[in-house]
Amino acid sequence: MVQELLININKTMNIPLNRQIYDQIRKAILSGTLHKGDILPPSRQLAEQLEVSRSVIIQAYEQLQAEGYLIMRKGSGTFVADNAVLHITQSKHELNRMKVDSSLNLIDCSSKETTRNDQLSVLYDFRHGVPAWDVVPMDQWQKSLIRTCRKATPELLGYGPVEGSLALRKEIARLLRACRSIPVQPEQIVITTGATQALDILARLFIKPGDQVIVEDPAHSFLRDIFHFSGAKMVPVPVDKQGLQVDQINNLVMPQQQGTGPAKLVYVTPSHQFPTGVTLSLERRLELLEWAEREGAYIVEDDYDSEYRYVGKKVSALAGLDVSGRIVYVGSFSKILFPALRIGYAVLPHALLKPFLSIKQITDRMTPSIEQEALADFIRNGQYAKHVNHMGKMYAAKRSALILALEREFGEKVRYFGDQAGLHLLIEIDSSASEETIAARALHYGVRVYPAGGYFAGNKRDNPTFVLGYSNLSEEQIDMGIRCFAQAEIECASREVITV
């Protein structure tokens, strides 16, 4: 693409015009404004823009070419040369970046889930949290989009309400009443740009630096990052077979001293705890609600993977038991349809609606309207329920294939958790090798697995532990991937024995 150049020349100066143009283009290249391979405007076009003779532009271009900054190709154009930007300039930018990084409270948001090696081909990626791309009903979704666009009004194409589409909020309320036993009204629902935005707004709303947030241990590291940005102090509470150990909260919460605030939020995934997969028992649910009401705290219920349950009856949401207005229920459509949709929602107690909306309006004004109306159409026409039902059956078969492959390849060395629901398993292997070593070796076989050690704060396991997603792999890929994974573990464990 031809670059537009902002060049200012002063015809009253004693400096020749071609030199002024030369200096500004050279500065743009050295500063990184122009990159290697960028196309400069044709000499005739730039001459017209600057109201100078074309020969002035050609003289500047030729001088820059002679010094190695530009390449002029007859019939093709004028380009920034590949070696035009000096290494010393790049080092200067890197030094400036490091100075900025050291002065800010930054978090490394790069992937912490595994060591990447882009030189190796990945054939079997056991990534969790992604749907099966090949069965997303794109034809039906396209029809919903087309119907929405055809009936679009000026109101729909403008700035919509900050709380989101009323049509979508009505459909979500209907789904939550029927499938999650939550007595919710549309006016309690706010549409967000994914569940992550809902959590970010809640952090801004509740947390002051030093305040404590209770999180499950283990928990997703990204979740801890969100609260850390608000200055919160994490209080990891262990999870066992019944879910969050509510009776341990008061023992772990720090006394309110200088720099430490109260525990205002509790974050839980009660339907399918991440990453262990356990379900919070009814007894613990009632204990948690009682604790929150007594302490004046709020519970954030992330209904993670609640749509897919393979053993026993579906469990109702924790929010369905709330009678005191202490729960914010958060959900999204990322794993049901596709993450790029970026539509999530929060169900709020009436007391929190106004401050929550105030923050959302400041931060992003609104979530895109067309997609909201299309999703409402998709749900209303029965395509959503049909898709969830189809995906549930398919994921159940993949889950069975994964368990079968694990038992065959690892035998009694493997234990798995969270097989009753969701889109992943947490597995623990009796092995003398570390999970990082095993993951790195598996990558040489084209298998990407995800160590789970980073999810544990203080409740760490002694053996290598992994989170294995299976939703986006075929049964054949699962079988072959686990076979290679097991071989990698054997090789790593053998090396450990030899070393010892």
Tab-separated table of C-alpha atoms in Angstrom, residues 64-276:
chain	number	residue	atom	x	y	z
A	64	LEU	CA	18.048	8.702	-0.242
A	65	GLN	CA	18.582	5.804	-2.639
A	66	ALA	CA	22.280	6.601	-2.935
A	67	GLU	CA	22.601	6.442	0.857
A	68	GLY	CA	20.754	3.107	1.066
A	69	TYR	CA	17.472	4.317	2.556
A	70	LEU	CA	15.280	3.830	-0.530
A	71	ILE	CA	15.063	1.530	-3.537
A	72	MET	CA	13.665	3.016	-6.757
A	73	ARG	CA	12.313	0.461	-9.225
A	74	LYS	CA	11.127	1.663	-12.597
A	75	GLY	CA	7.505	0.685	-13.127
A	76	SER	CA	7.113	-0.608	-9.546
A	77	GLY	CA	7.640	2.413	-7.320
A	78	THR	CA	9.895	3.641	-4.543
A	79	PHE	CA	10.338	1.486	-1.396
A	80	VAL	CA	12.026	1.765	1.980
A	81	ALA	CA	15.108	-0.491	1.812
A	82	ASP	CA	15.274	-3.603	4.031
A	83	ASN	CA	18.437	-2.458	5.813
A	84	ALA	CA	17.414	1.183	6.097
A	85	VAL	CA	16.743	1.265	9.844
A	86	LEU	CA	20.006	1.192	11.761
A	87	HIS	CA	20.476	-1.335	14.582
A	88	ILE	CA	21.460	1.458	16.940
A	89	THR	CA	18.008	2.996	16.440
A	90	GLN	CA	16.335	-0.310	17.270
A	91	SER	CA	18.433	-0.602	20.419
A	92	LYS	CA	17.380	2.897	21.409
A	93	HIS	CA	13.698	1.978	21.050
A	94	GLU	CA	14.251	-1.163	23.135
A	95	LEU	CA	15.976	0.868	25.847
A	96	ASN	CA	13.107	3.361	25.916
A	97	ARG	CA	10.598	0.500	26.164
A	98	MET	CA	12.475	-0.967	29.126
A	99	LYS	CA	12.465	2.411	30.880
A	100	VAL	CA	8.685	2.669	30.426
A	101	ASP	CA	8.124	-0.917	31.602
A	102	SER	CA	10.115	-0.348	34.787
A	103	SER	CA	8.077	2.733	35.686
A	104	LEU	CA	4.661	1.073	35.335
A	105	ASN	CA	2.882	-1.685	37.206
A	106	LEU	CA	2.804	-4.035	34.240
A	107	ILE	CA	1.813	-7.698	34.095
A	108	ASP	CA	3.252	-10.091	31.532
A	109	CYS	CA	0.139	-10.968	29.550
A	110	SER	CA	1.936	-13.364	27.212
A	111	SER	CA	0.803	-16.959	27.317
A	112	LYS	CA	1.862	-18.668	30.549
A	113	GLU	CA	0.327	-22.005	29.667
A	114	THR	CA	3.284	-23.630	27.946
A	115	THR	CA	6.679	-22.970	26.459
A	116	ARG	CA	6.219	-22.029	22.823
A	117	ASN	CA	8.483	-23.194	20.033
A	118	ASP	CA	7.159	-21.933	16.735
A	119	GLN	CA	9.838	-23.860	14.834
A	120	LEU	CA	8.097	-27.138	15.695
A	121	SER	CA	4.907	-28.210	13.943
A	122	VAL	CA	1.935	-28.793	16.248
A	123	LEU	CA	-0.306	-31.635	15.087
A	124	TYR	CA	-2.300	-32.244	18.268
A	125	ASP	CA	-3.089	-29.182	20.386
A	126	PHE	CA	-4.842	-30.013	23.678
A	127	ARG	CA	-5.734	-26.391	24.313
A	128	HIS	CA	-8.695	-25.853	26.602
A	129	GLY	CA	-11.449	-23.268	26.353
A	130	VAL	CA	-11.981	-23.399	22.583
A	131	PRO	CA	-15.017	-24.874	20.815
A	132	ALA	CA	-14.964	-27.276	17.876
A	133	TRP	CA	-14.545	-24.829	15.007
A	134	ASP	CA	-15.708	-27.253	12.323
A	135	VAL	CA	-19.236	-27.672	13.719
A	136	VAL	CA	-20.120	-24.049	14.442
A	137	PRO	CA	-23.400	-23.544	12.489
A	138	MET	CA	-22.090	-20.699	10.352
A	139	ASP	CA	-24.893	-21.005	7.787
A	140	GLN	CA	-27.526	-20.434	10.464
A	141	TRP	CA	-25.487	-17.692	12.084
A	142	GLN	CA	-25.111	-15.983	8.697
A	143	LYS	CA	-28.883	-16.108	8.202
A	144	SER	CA	-29.407	-14.416	11.579
A	145	LEU	CA	-26.901	-11.716	10.618
A	146	ILE	CA	-28.583	-11.166	7.233
A	147	ARG	CA	-32.047	-10.899	8.790
A	148	THR	CA	-30.697	-8.405	11.320
A	149	CYS	CA	-28.986	-6.265	8.691
A	150	ARG	CA	-32.036	-6.232	6.420
A	151	LYS	CA	-34.274	-4.812	9.131
A	152	ALA	CA	-31.622	-2.493	10.595
A	153	THR	CA	-32.976	0.878	11.726
A	154	PRO	CA	-31.051	4.118	12.321
A	155	GLU	CA	-31.323	3.365	16.049
A	156	LEU	CA	-29.705	-0.038	15.599
A	157	LEU	CA	-26.866	1.435	13.532
A	158	GLY	CA	-26.228	4.225	16.008
A	159	TYR	CA	-25.100	4.213	19.617
A	160	GLY	CA	-27.296	1.688	21.362
A	161	PRO	CA	-28.098	1.496	25.064
A	162	VAL	CA	-25.080	0.871	27.269
A	163	GLU	CA	-26.858	-2.061	28.924
A	164	GLY	CA	-27.166	-3.802	25.563
A	165	SER	CA	-29.902	-5.006	23.221
A	166	LEU	CA	-33.256	-5.472	24.942
A	167	ALA	CA	-34.089	-8.339	22.582
A	168	LEU	CA	-30.915	-10.198	23.579
A	169	ARG	CA	-31.383	-9.479	27.274
A	170	LYS	CA	-34.900	-10.945	27.068
A	171	GLU	CA	-33.592	-14.120	25.416
A	172	ILE	CA	-30.780	-14.498	27.970
A	173	ALA	CA	-33.255	-14.017	30.833
A	174	ARG	CA	-35.491	-16.716	29.368
A	175	LEU	CA	-32.545	-19.106	29.026
A	176	LEU	CA	-31.323	-18.476	32.573
A	177	ARG	CA	-34.774	-18.984	34.073
A	178	ALA	CA	-35.298	-22.237	32.194
A	179	CYS	CA	-31.782	-23.753	32.247
A	180	ARG	CA	-30.081	-22.281	35.321
A	181	SER	CA	-33.056	-21.722	37.709
A	182	ILE	CA	-32.254	-18.028	38.149
A	183	PRO	CA	-35.349	-15.814	38.655
A	184	VAL	CA	-33.887	-13.002	36.536
A	185	GLN	CA	-35.541	-10.117	34.694
A	186	PRO	CA	-34.085	-8.530	31.515
A	187	GLU	CA	-33.419	-5.232	33.301
A	188	GLN	CA	-30.928	-6.991	35.600
A	189	ILE	CA	-28.769	-8.065	32.644
A	190	VAL	CA	-25.950	-6.006	31.139
A	191	ILE	CA	-24.333	-7.147	27.896
A	192	THR	CA	-20.539	-6.961	27.999
A	193	THR	CA	-17.659	-7.522	25.602
A	194	GLY	CA	-17.040	-11.041	26.846
A	195	ALA	CA	-17.040	-12.241	30.444
A	196	THR	CA	-13.603	-10.652	30.927
A	197	GLN	CA	-15.019	-7.146	30.652
A	198	ALA	CA	-17.660	-7.942	33.254
A	199	LEU	CA	-14.938	-9.045	35.683
A	200	ASP	CA	-12.854	-5.950	34.917
A	201	ILE	CA	-15.809	-3.633	35.623
A	202	LEU	CA	-16.534	-5.432	38.897
A	203	ALA	CA	-12.906	-5.030	39.922
A	204	ARG	CA	-13.070	-1.292	39.185
A	205	LEU	CA	-16.373	-1.026	41.052
A	206	PHE	CA	-15.432	-2.836	44.239
A	207	ILE	CA	-11.691	-2.853	44.765
A	208	LYS	CA	-9.405	-0.229	46.199
A	209	PRO	CA	-5.656	-0.903	46.560
A	210	GLY	CA	-5.126	-3.293	49.433
A	211	ASP	CA	-8.631	-4.776	49.432
A	212	GLN	CA	-8.758	-8.552	49.520
A	213	VAL	CA	-10.347	-10.797	46.887
A	214	ILE	CA	-11.043	-14.430	47.679
A	215	VAL	CA	-10.280	-16.782	44.790
A	216	GLU	CA	-10.295	-20.526	44.426
A	217	ASP	CA	-7.007	-22.386	44.585
A	218	PRO	CA	-6.308	-23.501	41.902
A	219	ALA	CA	-7.693	-20.797	39.616
A	220	HIS	CA	-6.937	-19.323	36.212
A	221	SER	CA	-3.894	-17.038	36.349
A	222	PHE	CA	-5.599	-14.547	34.004
A	223	LEU	CA	-8.347	-14.103	36.583
A	224	ARG	CA	-5.768	-13.224	39.225
A	225	ASP	CA	-4.193	-10.713	36.829
A	226	ILE	CA	-7.513	-8.846	36.418
A	227	PHE	CA	-7.870	-8.296	40.150
A	228	HIS	CA	-4.165	-7.562	40.580
A	229	PHE	CA	-4.454	-4.602	38.191
A	230	SER	CA	-6.952	-3.035	40.592
A	231	GLY	CA	-4.492	-3.357	43.453
A	232	ALA	CA	-6.240	-6.267	45.166
A	233	LYS	CA	-4.518	-8.754	47.447
A	234	MET	CA	-5.376	-12.322	46.449
A	235	VAL	CA	-6.570	-14.732	49.134
A	236	PRO	CA	-6.330	-18.249	47.626
A	237	VAL	CA	-8.733	-20.680	49.336
A	238	PRO	CA	-8.203	-24.411	48.688
A	239	VAL	CA	-10.662	-26.478	46.651
A	240	ASP	CA	-11.450	-30.103	47.507
A	241	LYS	CA	-13.941	-32.664	46.177
A	242	GLN	CA	-16.863	-30.496	47.342
A	243	GLY	CA	-15.471	-27.276	45.909
A	244	LEU	CA	-14.343	-24.145	47.739
A	245	GLN	CA	-13.540	-24.815	51.415
A	246	VAL	CA	-15.736	-22.043	52.784
A	247	ASP	CA	-14.812	-22.789	56.403
A	248	GLN	CA	-11.196	-21.812	55.598
A	249	ILE	CA	-11.988	-18.289	54.387
A	250	ASN	CA	-11.832	-16.510	57.736
A	251	ASN	CA	-8.603	-18.343	58.622
A	252	LEU	CA	-6.933	-17.105	55.418
A	253	VAL	CA	-8.260	-13.540	55.199
A	254	MET	CA	-5.632	-11.127	56.505
A	255	PRO	CA	-6.458	-8.799	59.417
A	256	GLN	CA	-7.277	-5.264	58.322
A	257	GLN	CA	-4.057	-3.459	59.001
A	258	GLN	CA	-2.402	-0.529	57.310
A	259	GLY	CA	-2.471	-1.166	53.571
A	260	THR	CA	-4.884	-4.123	53.817
A	261	GLY	CA	-8.599	-3.679	53.214
A	262	PRO	CA	-11.593	-5.944	53.777
A	263	ALA	CA	-12.564	-8.956	51.675
A	264	LYS	CA	-15.164	-7.489	49.324
A	265	LEU	CA	-15.363	-10.117	46.570
A	266	VAL	CA	-15.389	-13.886	46.327
A	267	TYR	CA	-14.800	-15.347	42.860
A	268	VAL	CA	-16.108	-18.896	42.312
A	269	THR	CA	-16.825	-21.298	39.442
A	270	PRO	CA	-19.383	-23.496	41.263
A	271	SER	CA	-20.852	-25.471	38.357
A	272	HIS	CA	-17.516	-26.682	36.976
A	273	GLN	CA	-14.527	-25.395	38.901
A	274	PHE	CA	-11.549	-24.421	36.780
A	275	PRO	CA	-9.341	-26.369	36.438
A	276	THR	CA	-10.314	-29.254	38.771
